[in-house]
CSV table of C-alpha atoms and ligand atoms in Angstrom, one decimal:
chain,number,residue,atom,x,y,z
N,1,MET,CA,15.1,139.0,-107.6
N,2,LYS,CA,13.5,137.4,-104.5
N,3,LYS,CA,9.8,137.6,-104.4
N,4,PHE,CA,8.0,138.6,-101.3
N,5,SER,CA,4.9,137.5,-99.4
N,6,ILE,CA,2.8,140.3,-97.8
N,7,THR,CA,-0.1,140.3,-95.4
N,8,ILE,CA,-2.3,143.3,-95.3
N,9,ALA,CA,-3.9,143.4,-91.9
N,10,GLY,CA,-7.1,145.4,-92.0
N,11,GLY,CA,-7.9,143.9,-95.4
N,12,GLY,CA,-11.3,145.6,-95.3
N,13,SER,CA,-9.8,149.1,-95.0
N,14,THR,CA,-10.8,151.8,-97.4
N,15,PHE,CA,-7.1,152.2,-98.2
N,16,THR,CA,-6.6,148.5,-99.2
N,17,PRO,CA,-7.6,148.7,-102.9
N,18,GLY,CA,-5.4,151.8,-103.5
N,19,ILE,CA,-2.5,150.1,-101.8
N,20,VAL,CA,-2.9,146.9,-103.8
N,21,LEU,CA,-3.0,148.9,-107.1
N,22,MET,CA,0.1,150.7,-105.9
N,23,LEU,CA,1.9,147.4,-105.1
N,24,LEU,CA,1.0,146.1,-108.6
N,25,ASP,CA,2.4,149.3,-110.1
N,26,ASN,CA,5.7,148.7,-108.3
N,27,LEU,CA,6.3,145.0,-108.9
N,28,ASP,CA,9.6,145.9,-110.6
N,29,LYS,CA,10.8,147.5,-107.3
N,30,LEU,CA,9.2,145.0,-105.0
N,31,PRO,CA,8.4,141.6,-106.6
N,32,ILE,CA,5.5,139.8,-104.9
N,33,ASN,CA,4.5,136.2,-105.0
N,34,GLU,CA,1.7,136.3,-102.5
N,35,ILE,CA,-0.7,138.8,-101.0
N,36,LYS,CA,-2.9,137.8,-98.0
N,37,PHE,CA,-5.7,139.9,-96.5
N,38,TYR,CA,-6.5,139.5,-92.8
N,39,ASP,CA,-9.4,141.2,-91.0
N,40,ASN,CA,-11.6,140.3,-88.1
N,41,ASP,CA,-14.7,141.5,-90.0
N,42,GLU,CA,-15.2,138.8,-92.6
N,43,GLU,CA,-18.1,140.5,-94.4
N,44,ARG,CA,-16.4,143.8,-94.8
N,45,GLN,CA,-13.2,142.3,-96.0
N,46,ALA,CA,-15.1,140.1,-98.5
N,47,VAL,CA,-16.1,143.1,-100.7
N,48,ILE,CA,-12.5,144.4,-100.9
N,49,ALA,CA,-11.2,140.9,-101.3
N,50,GLY,CA,-13.7,139.9,-104.0
N,51,ALA,CA,-12.7,142.9,-106.1
N,52,THR,CA,-8.9,142.4,-105.4
N,53,ASP,CA,-9.2,138.8,-106.6
N,54,ILE,CA,-10.6,140.0,-109.9
N,55,ILE,CA,-8.0,142.8,-110.2
N,56,LEU,CA,-5.1,140.4,-109.5
N,57,LYS,CA,-6.4,137.7,-112.0
N,58,GLU,CA,-6.5,140.5,-114.6
N,59,LYS,CA,-3.2,142.3,-113.9
N,60,ALA,CA,-0.9,139.8,-112.1
N,61,PRO,CA,-2.3,136.2,-112.2
N,62,GLU,CA,1.0,134.9,-111.0
N,63,ILE,CA,0.4,136.4,-107.5
N,64,THR,CA,-1.3,134.0,-105.1
N,65,PHE,CA,-4.1,135.7,-103.2
N,66,THR,CA,-6.0,134.7,-100.0
N,67,ALA,CA,-8.4,136.5,-97.8
N,68,THR,CA,-8.8,135.1,-94.3
N,69,THR,CA,-9.9,135.7,-90.7
N,70,ASP,CA,-7.7,132.9,-89.5
N,71,PRO,CA,-4.4,134.2,-87.9
N,72,GLU,CA,-2.3,131.1,-88.7
N,73,THR,CA,-3.2,131.2,-92.4
N,74,ALA,CA,-2.7,134.9,-92.5
N,75,PHE,CA,0.6,135.2,-90.7
N,76,SER,CA,2.5,132.0,-91.8
N,77,ASN,CA,5.3,132.2,-94.4
N,78,ILE,CA,5.3,135.9,-94.9
N,79,ASP,CA,8.0,138.6,-95.2
N,80,PHE,CA,5.9,141.7,-94.3
N,81,VAL,CA,2.8,142.7,-92.5
N,82,MET,CA,1.3,146.0,-93.6
N,83,ALA,CA,-1.0,146.9,-90.8
N,84,HIS,CA,-3.8,149.5,-91.0
N,85,ILE,CA,-6.6,148.4,-88.7
N,86,ARG,CA,-9.2,150.6,-87.1
N,87,THR,CA,-10.5,149.0,-83.9
N,88,GLY,CA,-14.2,149.8,-83.6
N,89,LYS,CA,-14.3,151.1,-87.2
N,90,TYR,CA,-15.9,154.4,-88.2
N,91,ALA,CA,-18.8,154.0,-85.8
N,92,MET,CA,-16.3,154.5,-83.0
N,93,ARG,CA,-14.3,157.2,-84.8
N,94,GLU,CA,-17.6,159.1,-84.9
N,95,LYS,CA,-17.9,158.8,-81.1
N,96,ASP,CA,-14.2,159.8,-80.7
N,97,GLU,CA,-15.0,163.0,-82.5
N,98,LYS,CA,-18.5,163.7,-81.2
N,99,ILE,CA,-18.1,163.0,-77.4
N,100,PRO,CA,-15.4,165.7,-76.9
N,101,LEU,CA,-17.4,168.2,-78.9
N,102,LYS,CA,-20.3,167.7,-76.4
N,103,HIS,CA,-17.9,169.0,-73.8
N,104,GLY,CA,-16.7,171.9,-75.9
N,105,VAL,CA,-13.4,170.1,-76.7
N,106,VAL,CA,-11.8,169.4,-80.0
N,107,GLY,CA,-13.0,166.1,-81.5
N,108,GLN,CA,-10.3,164.5,-83.6
N,109,GLU,CA,-9.3,161.0,-84.7
N,110,THR,CA,-5.7,161.2,-83.3
N,111,CYS,CA,-5.4,164.3,-81.2
N,112,GLY,CA,-6.7,165.0,-77.7
N,113,PRO,CA,-9.5,162.9,-76.1
N,114,GLY,CA,-10.5,161.3,-79.4
N,115,GLY,CA,-7.0,160.1,-80.0
N,116,ILE,CA,-6.6,158.9,-76.4
N,117,ALA,CA,-9.9,156.9,-76.7
N,118,TYR,CA,-8.8,155.5,-80.0
N,119,GLY,CA,-5.4,154.6,-78.5
N,120,MET,CA,-7.0,152.7,-75.7
N,121,ARG,CA,-8.8,150.6,-78.3
N,122,SER,CA,-5.9,150.1,-80.7
N,123,ILE,CA,-3.1,149.1,-78.4
N,124,GLY,CA,-4.5,145.6,-77.6
N,125,ASP,CA,-5.5,144.8,-81.2
N,126,VAL,CA,-2.1,145.9,-82.7
N,127,LEU,CA,-0.2,143.9,-80.1
N,128,GLU,CA,-2.3,140.9,-80.9
N,129,LEU,CA,-1.3,141.2,-84.6
N,130,ILE,CA,2.3,141.6,-83.7
N,131,ASP,CA,2.0,138.4,-81.5
N,132,PHE,CA,0.5,136.5,-84.5
N,133,LYS,CA,3.4,137.7,-86.7
N,134,ASP,CA,5.9,136.7,-84.0
N,135,GLN,CA,4.4,133.3,-83.6
N,136,TYR,CA,4.0,132.4,-87.3
N,137,SER,CA,6.7,134.4,-89.1
N,138,PRO,CA,9.1,135.7,-86.4
N,139,ASP,CA,11.6,137.2,-88.9
N,140,ALA,CA,9.0,139.1,-90.9
N,141,TRP,CA,8.7,142.9,-90.5
N,142,PHE,CA,5.6,144.6,-89.2
N,143,LEU,CA,5.0,147.9,-90.9
N,144,ASN,CA,2.5,149.7,-88.8
N,145,TYR,CA,0.4,152.7,-89.9
N,146,SER,CA,-2.6,151.9,-87.7
N,147,ASN,CA,-3.6,155.0,-85.7
N,148,PRO,CA,-3.2,156.7,-83.3
N,149,ALA,CA,0.4,156.0,-84.4
N,150,ALA,CA,2.1,158.0,-81.6
N,151,ILE,CA,0.3,155.9,-78.9
N,152,VAL,CA,0.5,152.6,-80.8
N,153,ALA,CA,4.3,153.2,-81.3
N,154,GLU,CA,4.9,153.9,-77.6
N,155,ALA,CA,3.0,150.7,-76.8
N,156,THR,CA,5.1,148.7,-79.2
N,157,ARG,CA,8.3,150.2,-77.8
N,158,LYS,CA,7.4,149.4,-74.2
N,159,LEU,CA,5.5,146.2,-74.6
N,160,ARG,CA,7.1,144.4,-77.7
N,161,PRO,CA,10.7,145.8,-77.6
N,162,ASP,CA,12.2,142.7,-79.4
N,163,SER,CA,9.8,142.5,-82.4
N,164,ASN,CA,10.6,143.7,-85.9
N,165,ILE,CA,8.3,146.7,-86.1
N,166,LEU,CA,8.4,150.0,-88.0
N,167,ASN,CA,5.9,152.7,-87.2
N,168,ILE,CA,5.3,155.3,-90.0
N,169,CYS,CA,2.8,158.1,-90.8
N,170,ASP,CA,2.0,159.5,-94.2
N,171,MET,CA,1.2,163.0,-93.2
N,172,PRO,CA,4.8,164.4,-93.6
N,173,ILE,CA,4.9,162.7,-97.0
N,174,GLY,CA,1.6,164.3,-98.0
N,175,ILE,CA,2.8,167.7,-96.8
N,176,GLU,CA,6.2,167.3,-98.6
N,177,GLU,CA,4.3,166.6,-101.8
N,178,LEU,CA,2.4,169.9,-101.3
N,179,MET,CA,5.7,171.7,-100.6
N,180,ALA,CA,7.3,170.3,-103.7
N,181,SER,CA,4.3,171.4,-105.8
N,182,ALA,CA,4.3,174.8,-104.2
N,183,ILE,CA,7.8,175.6,-105.3
N,184,GLY,CA,7.5,173.9,-108.7
N,185,LEU,CA,9.4,170.6,-108.1
N,186,SER,CA,8.0,167.5,-109.7
N,187,SER,CA,8.3,165.3,-106.7
N,188,ARG,CA,9.0,165.4,-102.9
N,189,LYS,CA,11.8,163.0,-103.7
N,190,GLU,CA,13.8,165.9,-105.0
N,191,MET,CA,14.0,167.2,-101.5
N,192,GLU,CA,16.1,166.1,-98.5
N,193,VAL,CA,14.7,167.2,-95.1
N,194,LYS,CA,15.5,167.6,-91.5
N,195,TYR,CA,12.5,167.2,-89.2
N,196,TYR,CA,11.8,166.5,-85.6
N,197,GLY,CA,8.8,166.0,-83.4
N,198,LEU,CA,6.3,163.4,-82.2
N,199,ASN,CA,3.8,161.8,-84.6
N,200,HIS,CA,1.3,164.4,-85.8
N,201,PHE,CA,3.4,167.0,-83.8
N,202,GLY,CA,6.5,168.1,-85.6
N,203,TRP,CA,8.5,170.7,-87.6
N,204,TRP,CA,10.8,170.8,-90.7
N,205,THR,CA,14.0,172.7,-89.9
N,206,ASP,CA,15.9,172.3,-93.2
N,207,ILE,CA,14.8,171.4,-96.7
N,208,ARG,CA,17.4,171.1,-99.6
N,209,ASP,CA,17.5,169.9,-103.1
N,210,LYS,CA,19.9,167.1,-104.0
N,211,GLU,CA,22.7,169.6,-104.8
N,212,GLY,CA,22.3,171.0,-101.3
N,213,ASN,CA,20.6,174.3,-102.2
N,214,ASP,CA,18.4,175.6,-99.4
N,215,LEU,CA,14.7,175.4,-100.3
N,216,LEU,CA,13.4,176.3,-96.9
N,217,PRO,CA,13.2,180.1,-97.4
N,218,GLN,CA,10.9,179.7,-100.4
N,219,ILE,CA,8.7,177.1,-98.7
N,220,ARG,CA,8.5,179.2,-95.5
N,221,GLU,CA,7.4,182.2,-97.6
N,222,HIS,CA,4.7,180.1,-99.3
N,223,VAL,CA,3.4,178.7,-96.0
N,224,SER,CA,3.4,182.1,-94.4
N,225,LYS,CA,1.0,183.3,-97.2
N,226,TYR,CA,-1.0,180.3,-98.1
N,227,GLY,CA,-0.3,177.5,-95.6
N,228,TYR,CA,0.1,174.3,-97.7
N,229,VAL,CA,-2.6,175.2,-100.1
N,230,THR,CA,-1.4,174.8,-103.7
N,231,VAL,CA,-3.1,174.8,-107.1
N,232,ASP,CA,-2.3,171.1,-107.8
N,233,GLU,CA,-5.7,169.3,-107.5
N,234,SER,CA,-4.4,165.9,-108.2
N,235,ILE,CA,-3.0,165.7,-104.7
N,236,GLN,CA,-4.6,163.4,-102.0
N,237,HIS,CA,-6.7,164.8,-99.2
N,238,ALA,CA,-8.7,167.0,-101.7
N,239,ASP,CA,-11.8,167.3,-99.4
N,240,ALA,CA,-12.8,170.8,-98.3
N,241,SER,CA,-12.0,170.0,-94.7
N,242,TRP,CA,-8.4,169.0,-95.6
N,243,ASN,CA,-8.1,172.2,-97.6
N,244,SER,CA,-9.0,174.2,-94.6
N,245,THR,CA,-6.4,172.3,-92.6
N,246,PHE,CA,-3.8,173.1,-95.2
N,247,ALA,CA,-4.7,176.8,-95.1
N,248,LYS,CA,-4.6,176.9,-91.3
N,249,ALA,CA,-0.9,175.8,-91.4
N,250,LYS,CA,-0.2,179.5,-92.1
N,251,ASP,CA,-1.4,180.4,-88.5
N,252,VAL,CA,0.4,177.4,-87.1
N,253,GLN,CA,3.7,178.5,-88.7
N,254,ALA,CA,3.3,182.0,-87.3
N,255,LEU,CA,4.3,180.6,-83.9
N,256,ASP,CA,7.8,179.8,-85.2
N,257,PRO,CA,8.5,181.3,-88.6
N,258,ALA,CA,11.9,179.8,-88.8
N,259,THR,CA,10.4,176.3,-89.4
N,260,VAL,CA,7.4,174.9,-91.2
N,261,PRO,CA,5.0,172.8,-89.2
N,262,ASN,CA,3.0,169.6,-89.3
N,263,THR,CA,-0.7,170.5,-90.0
N,264,TYR,CA,-1.9,168.5,-86.9
N,265,LEU,CA,-0.4,171.2,-84.6
N,266,LYS,CA,-3.5,173.3,-85.4
N,267,TYR,CA,-5.5,171.3,-82.9
N,268,TYR,CA,-3.1,172.1,-80.1
N,269,PHE,CA,-2.5,175.8,-81.0
N,270,TYR,CA,-6.1,176.8,-82.1
N,271,PRO,CA,-8.5,174.5,-80.3
N,272,ASP,CA,-11.1,177.2,-79.7
N,273,HIS,CA,-11.2,177.9,-83.4
N,274,GLU,CA,-11.5,174.2,-84.3
N,275,VAL,CA,-14.4,173.7,-81.9
N,276,ALA,CA,-16.2,176.8,-83.2
N,277,LYS,CA,-16.0,175.6,-86.8
N,278,SER,CA,-17.0,172.0,-86.0
N,279,ASP,CA,-20.5,170.7,-86.6
N,280,PRO,CA,-21.1,168.4,-83.6
N,281,ASN,CA,-23.6,166.5,-85.6
N,282,TYR,CA,-21.5,165.9,-88.7
N,283,THR,CA,-17.8,165.4,-88.2
N,284,ARG,CA,-14.9,164.0,-90.4
N,285,ALA,CA,-16.1,160.4,-89.6
N,286,ASN,CA,-19.4,161.3,-91.3
N,287,GLU,CA,-17.6,162.8,-94.3
N,288,VAL,CA,-15.4,159.7,-94.7
N,289,MET,CA,-18.4,157.3,-94.4
N,290,ASP,CA,-20.4,159.3,-96.9
N,291,GLY,CA,-17.4,159.9,-99.2
N,292,ARG,CA,-14.4,157.5,-99.3
N,293,GLU,CA,-16.1,154.5,-97.7
N,294,LYS,CA,-19.2,154.6,-100.0
N,295,PHE,CA,-17.0,155.2,-103.0
N,296,VAL,CA,-14.5,152.4,-102.3
N,297,PHE,CA,-17.0,149.8,-101.3
N,298,GLY,CA,-19.3,150.9,-104.2
N,299,GLU,CA,-16.5,150.5,-106.7
N,300,CYS,CA,-15.5,147.1,-105.3
N,301,GLN,CA,-19.0,145.8,-105.4
N,302,LYS,CA,-19.3,147.0,-109.1
N,303,ILE,CA,-16.1,145.0,-109.9
N,304,ILE,CA,-17.6,141.9,-108.3
N,305,ASP,CA,-21.0,142.4,-110.1
N,306,ASN,CA,-19.3,143.0,-113.5
N,307,GLY,CA,-16.7,140.3,-113.0
N,308,THR,CA,-14.1,142.7,-114.3
N,309,SER,CA,-12.3,145.8,-113.1
N,310,GLU,CA,-12.6,147.4,-116.5
N,311,GLY,CA,-13.9,151.0,-116.2
N,312,THR,CA,-13.4,151.1,-112.4
N,313,GLU,CA,-12.7,154.5,-110.9
N,314,LEU,CA,-10.5,153.0,-108.2
N,315,HIS,CA,-7.1,154.5,-108.6
N,316,ILE,CA,-3.5,153.8,-107.6
N,317,ASP,CA,-2.7,155.4,-104.2
N,318,GLU,CA,0.6,156.9,-105.6
N,319,HIS,CA,1.2,158.6,-102.3
N,320,ALA,CA,1.3,155.1,-100.6
N,321,SER,CA,4.4,154.2,-102.5
N,322,TYR,CA,6.4,155.1,-99.4
N,323,ILE,CA,5.2,151.7,-98.2
N,324,VAL,CA,7.1,150.0,-101.0
N,325,ASP,CA,10.1,152.3,-100.3
N,326,LEU,CA,10.0,151.1,-96.7
N,327,ALA,CA,9.7,147.4,-97.6
N,328,ARG,CA,12.4,147.7,-100.2
N,329,ALA,CA,14.7,149.4,-97.7
N,330,ILE,CA,14.4,146.4,-95.4
N,331,ALA,CA,14.4,143.8,-98.1
N,332,PHE,CA,17.3,145.2,-100.2
N,333,ASN,CA,19.2,147.2,-97.5
N,334,THR,CA,18.8,150.4,-99.6
N,335,LYS,CA,19.5,152.8,-96.7
N,336,GLU,CA,16.7,155.1,-97.9
N,337,ARG,CA,16.2,158.2,-95.8
N,338,MET,CA,12.7,158.2,-94.4
N,339,LEU,CA,10.8,159.8,-91.6
N,340,LEU,CA,9.9,157.2,-89.1
N,341,ILE,CA,8.5,157.0,-85.5
N,342,VAL,CA,11.4,155.6,-83.5
N,343,GLU,CA,12.8,155.6,-79.9
N,344,ASN,CA,14.6,158.9,-79.5
N,345,ASN,CA,17.8,157.5,-78.0
N,346,GLY,CA,19.7,160.8,-78.4
N,347,ALA,CA,18.5,161.8,-81.9
N,348,ILE,CA,17.0,164.9,-80.2
N,349,SER,CA,19.8,165.4,-77.8
N,350,ASN,CA,17.9,167.5,-75.2
N,351,PHE,CA,14.8,165.2,-75.1
N,352,ASP,CA,13.7,162.0,-73.2
N,353,PRO,CA,15.7,159.2,-74.7
N,354,THR,CA,12.8,156.8,-74.4
N,355,ALA,CA,10.3,159.0,-76.2
N,356,MET,CA,9.0,157.8,-79.5
N,357,VAL,CA,9.9,160.7,-81.9
N,358,GLU,CA,9.5,161.3,-85.6
N,359,VAL,CA,12.8,162.0,-87.2
N,360,PRO,CA,14.6,161.1,-90.5
N,361,CYS,CA,16.2,157.6,-90.4
N,362,LEU,CA,18.3,155.6,-92.8
N,363,VAL,CA,16.4,152.3,-93.3
N,364,GLY,CA,18.3,149.1,-94.1
N,365,SER,CA,18.0,145.4,-93.4
N,366,GLN,CA,18.7,145.9,-89.7
N,367,GLY,CA,15.9,148.4,-89.4
N,368,PRO,CA,16.1,152.2,-88.9
N,369,GLU,CA,19.2,154.2,-87.9
N,370,PRO,CA,17.8,157.6,-86.6
N,371,LEU,CA,19.8,160.7,-87.8
N,372,VAL,CA,20.8,163.2,-85.1
N,373,GLN,CA,18.7,166.3,-85.1
N,374,GLY,CA,20.5,167.9,-82.2
N,375,GLU,CA,19.0,170.3,-79.6
N,376,ILE,CA,15.5,171.6,-80.1
N,377,PRO,CA,14.3,175.1,-78.9
N,378,ARG,CA,12.4,175.7,-75.6
N,379,PHE,CA,9.0,176.2,-77.3
N,380,GLN,CA,8.9,172.9,-79.1
N,381,LYS,CA,10.6,171.1,-76.2
N,382,GLY,CA,7.9,172.3,-73.8
N,383,LEU,CA,5.1,171.3,-76.1
N,384,MET,CA,6.6,167.9,-76.8
N,385,GLU,CA,7.4,167.1,-73.2
N,386,GLN,CA,3.7,167.7,-72.3
N,387,GLN,CA,2.4,165.7,-75.3
N,388,VAL,CA,4.8,162.7,-74.9
N,389,ALA,CA,3.8,162.5,-71.2
N,390,VAL,CA,0.2,162.2,-72.4
N,391,GLU,CA,1.1,159.4,-74.8
N,392,LYS,CA,3.1,157.5,-72.2
N,393,LEU,CA,0.4,157.9,-69.6
N,394,VAL,CA,-2.2,156.4,-72.0
N,395,VAL,CA,0.0,153.3,-72.6
N,396,GLU,CA,0.6,153.0,-68.8
N,397,ALA,CA,-3.1,153.4,-68.2
N,398,TRP,CA,-3.9,150.6,-70.7
N,399,ASN,CA,-1.2,148.3,-69.3
N,400,GLU,CA,-2.1,148.9,-65.7
N,401,LYS,CA,-5.8,149.3,-66.3
N,402,SER,CA,-5.5,152.6,-64.4
N,403,TYR,CA,-8.4,155.1,-64.3
N,404,GLN,CA,-6.1,157.5,-62.4
N,405,LYS,CA,-3.5,157.5,-65.1
N,406,LEU,CA,-6.0,158.0,-67.9
N,407,TRP,CA,-7.5,160.9,-66.1
N,408,GLN,CA,-4.0,162.3,-65.7
N,409,ALA,CA,-3.4,161.8,-69.5
N,410,LEU,CA,-6.6,163.7,-70.4
N,411,THR,CA,-5.9,166.4,-67.9
N,412,LEU,CA,-2.4,166.9,-69.3
N,413,SER,CA,-3.6,167.1,-72.9
N,414,ARG,CA,-3.3,170.8,-74.0
N,415,ILE,CA,-6.7,170.4,-75.7
N,416,VAL,CA,-8.6,169.7,-72.5
N,417,PRO,CA,-9.2,172.9,-70.4
N,418,SER,CA,-9.5,171.4,-66.8
N,419,ALA,CA,-9.3,168.3,-64.7
N,420,GLN,CA,-13.1,168.4,-64.3
N,421,VAL,CA,-13.7,168.5,-68.0
N,422,ALA,CA,-11.2,165.6,-68.3
N,423,LYS,CA,-13.1,163.6,-65.7
N,424,ASP,CA,-16.5,164.2,-67.3
N,425,LEU,CA,-15.0,163.3,-70.7
N,426,LEU,CA,-13.4,160.2,-69.3
N,427,ASP,CA,-16.6,158.9,-67.8
N,428,ASP,CA,-18.4,159.4,-71.1
N,429,LEU,CA,-15.6,157.7,-73.1
N,430,ILE,CA,-15.5,154.7,-70.7
N,431,GLU,CA,-19.2,154.2,-71.3
N,432,ALA,CA,-18.8,154.5,-75.1
N,433,ASN,CA,-15.8,152.2,-75.2
N,434,LYS,CA,-17.0,149.4,-72.9
N,435,ALA,CA,-16.6,146.8,-75.6
N,436,TYR,CA,-13.0,147.8,-76.4
N,437,TRP,CA,-11.1,149.2,-73.4
N,438,PRO,CA,-9.8,147.1,-70.5
N,439,GLU,CA,-11.9,147.7,-67.4
N,440,LEU,CA,-10.2,150.5,-65.5
N,441,THR,CA,-10.0,150.7,-61.7
E,501,NAD,P1,-11.4,151.2,-92.1
E,501,NAD,O1,-12.3,151.1,-90.9
E,501,NAD,O2,-11.9,151.4,-93.4
E,501,NAD,O3,-10.5,149.9,-92.1
E,501,NAD,C1,-10.0,149.3,-91.0
E,501,NAD,C2,-10.2,147.8,-91.0
E,501,NAD,O4,-9.6,147.2,-89.9
E,501,NAD,C3,-11.7,147.3,-91.0
E,501,NAD,O5,-11.9,146.5,-92.1
E,501,NAD,C4,-11.8,146.6,-89.7
E,501,NAD,O6,-12.7,145.5,-89.8
E,501,NAD,C5,-10.4,146.1,-89.5
E,501,NAD,N1,-10.1,145.7,-88.1
E,501,NAD,C6,-10.4,146.3,-87.0
E,501,NAD,N2,-9.9,145.7,-85.9
E,501,NAD,C7,-9.2,144.7,-86.4
E,501,NAD,C8,-8.4,143.6,-85.8
E,501,NAD,N3,-8.3,143.5,-84.5
E,501,NAD,N4,-7.8,142.7,-86.6
E,501,NAD,C9,-8.0,142.8,-87.9
E,501,NAD,N5,-8.7,143.7,-88.6
E,501,NAD,C10,-9.3,144.7,-87.8
E,501,NAD,O7,-10.3,152.4,-91.8
E,501,NAD,P2,-9.4,153.3,-92.7
E,501,NAD,O8,-10.0,154.7,-92.7
E,501,NAD,O9,-9.3,152.6,-94.0
E,501,NAD,O10,-8.1,153.3,-91.9
E,501,NAD,C11,-7.4,152.2,-91.5
E,501,NAD,C12,-6.3,152.6,-90.5
E,501,NAD,O11,-5.2,153.2,-91.2
E,501,NAD,C13,-6.7,153.5,-89.4
E,501,NAD,O12,-6.1,153.1,-88.2
E,501,NAD,C14,-6.3,154.8,-89.9
E,501,NAD,O13,-6.2,155.7,-88.8
E,501,NAD,C15,-4.9,154.4,-90.4
E,501,NAD,N6,-4.2,155.4,-91.3
E,501,NAD,C16,-3.0,155.8,-90.9
E,501,NAD,C17,-2.3,156.6,-91.6
E,501,NAD,C18,-1.0,157.1,-91.1
E,501,NAD,O14,-0.5,158.1,-91.4
E,501,NAD,N7,-0.3,156.4,-90.2
E,501,NAD,C19,-2.8,157.1,-92.8
E,501,NAD,C20,-4.1,156.7,-93.3
E,501,NAD,C21,-4.8,155.8,-92.5
E,502,G6P,C1,-3.5,161.6,-92.6
E,502,G6P,C2,-2.8,161.1,-91.4
E,502,G6P,C3,-3.4,159.8,-90.9
E,502,G6P,C4,-4.9,159.9,-90.8
E,502,G6P,C5,-5.5,160.4,-92.1
E,502,G6P,C6,-7.0,160.7,-91.9
E,502,G6P,O1,-3.1,160.8,-93.7
E,502,G6P,O2,-1.4,161.0,-91.5
E,502,G6P,O3,-2.8,159.5,-89.7
E,502,G6P,O4,-5.5,158.7,-90.5
E,502,G6P,O5,-4.9,161.6,-92.5
E,502,G6P,O6,-7.6,160.9,-93.1
E,502,G6P,P1,-9.2,160.8,-93.2
E,502,G6P,O7,-9.4,161.1,-94.7
E,502,G6P,O8,-9.6,159.4,-92.8
E,502,G6P,O9,-9.7,161.9,-92.3
E,503,MN,MN1,-0.7,159.9,-89.6
């Protein structure tokens, strides 16, 4: 079997060690001859890379490993880029979450003003990575899960239409794992789903087992009682804040009991509740810095100090195996059915053909073939039209350096109560993001 060469962009990410361990666990499905890390923060990446070097020497010495901040080294002679960068790192995520809360508005990484601010930072950096890939390995595929994926995906559609790019999110996968566990299946892979929406903004309309039996009634009933909370504690996102998100899905589903929803809709349906229970001085960014970041960097440093990964508590990110499924689908033309963020182009027949939507696709060596989901109901259509306009306005604002369009985007966001609040927020966000946003006029 051919062996592949992979660049992980955002080598210093907290998710990198789990993904590397997952790749090593799947070498029979996706053989690898080279892994490269690329990051623009050499020091941060060095800790993850130092530990990875030891892990690879112990578990797969045949794989060549390089960690670099040089684009040519990173992006030459590769088959895949797996991109998970965070422009501005957690320090800026913290601001994305805290600035809106100061104005009484939801502060969230990917939704509302926080997501818009993050989008304005991410677009340029993700496009830069795509340009490096196109320059040094034009045939390689760029698998993007850098957030905010909805806005980044729209930027790639509009501004890099001819590059090989796939945009994907792990939230539906995580939720499907919970659904499977709730109804006693051993894996989400026993289910086949219909789903439509935007990224972090969608609904499951049909869920069946491989024999075609309808599983949705049972799942709907579970969600209407418990949300996505299950008793299985081995599942990712075990923090208390995630558990409360999974529980809140019950109230989100109440708006359309015929379907089951993406958890992120809670920020749009219950913003007042979210603000009331937020601590403006300690948000999810603080939780992640005190939790996952300390843990991952601590464990990597231990591996470096001990010269061995023996006894490490770092574990395989099982749930990230969708990345291998995606790479395999491209590499071996498997036609695997996966939810991706793609140009609508008729998949949702009564919706903007140029919108980036999240729908099931068959993925093969030519990329994704979206599967038709048909017409969507008025409620969802109304919500999605408003939200997709926000996302498109952000990309236009970035591209045209337009203050006016970004003000419009913030005003149009369901989460922001008025144009005045939108303007006050915008002015604070501009100040905080000076080092990252284009200068708006
Ligand atoms: P992190 O801050 O730990 O890691 C991000 C890394 O990217 C850092 O090491 C940083 O130095 C690096 N970076 C920033 N700008 C860069 C640039 N221009 N070029 C190269 N490297 C750059 O963050 P994390 O929590 O591990 O998350 C990483 C990313 O993955 C985030 O965008 C997050 O939102 C995203 N994510 C997406 C999904 C999804 O469903 N799509 C799931 C999980 C995480
Ligand atoms: C889910 C979403 C991602 C998001 C992540 C945040 O996996 O799909 O888009 O980045 O949650 O998780 P965190 O633990 O960093 O809050
Ligand atoms: Mn996501």
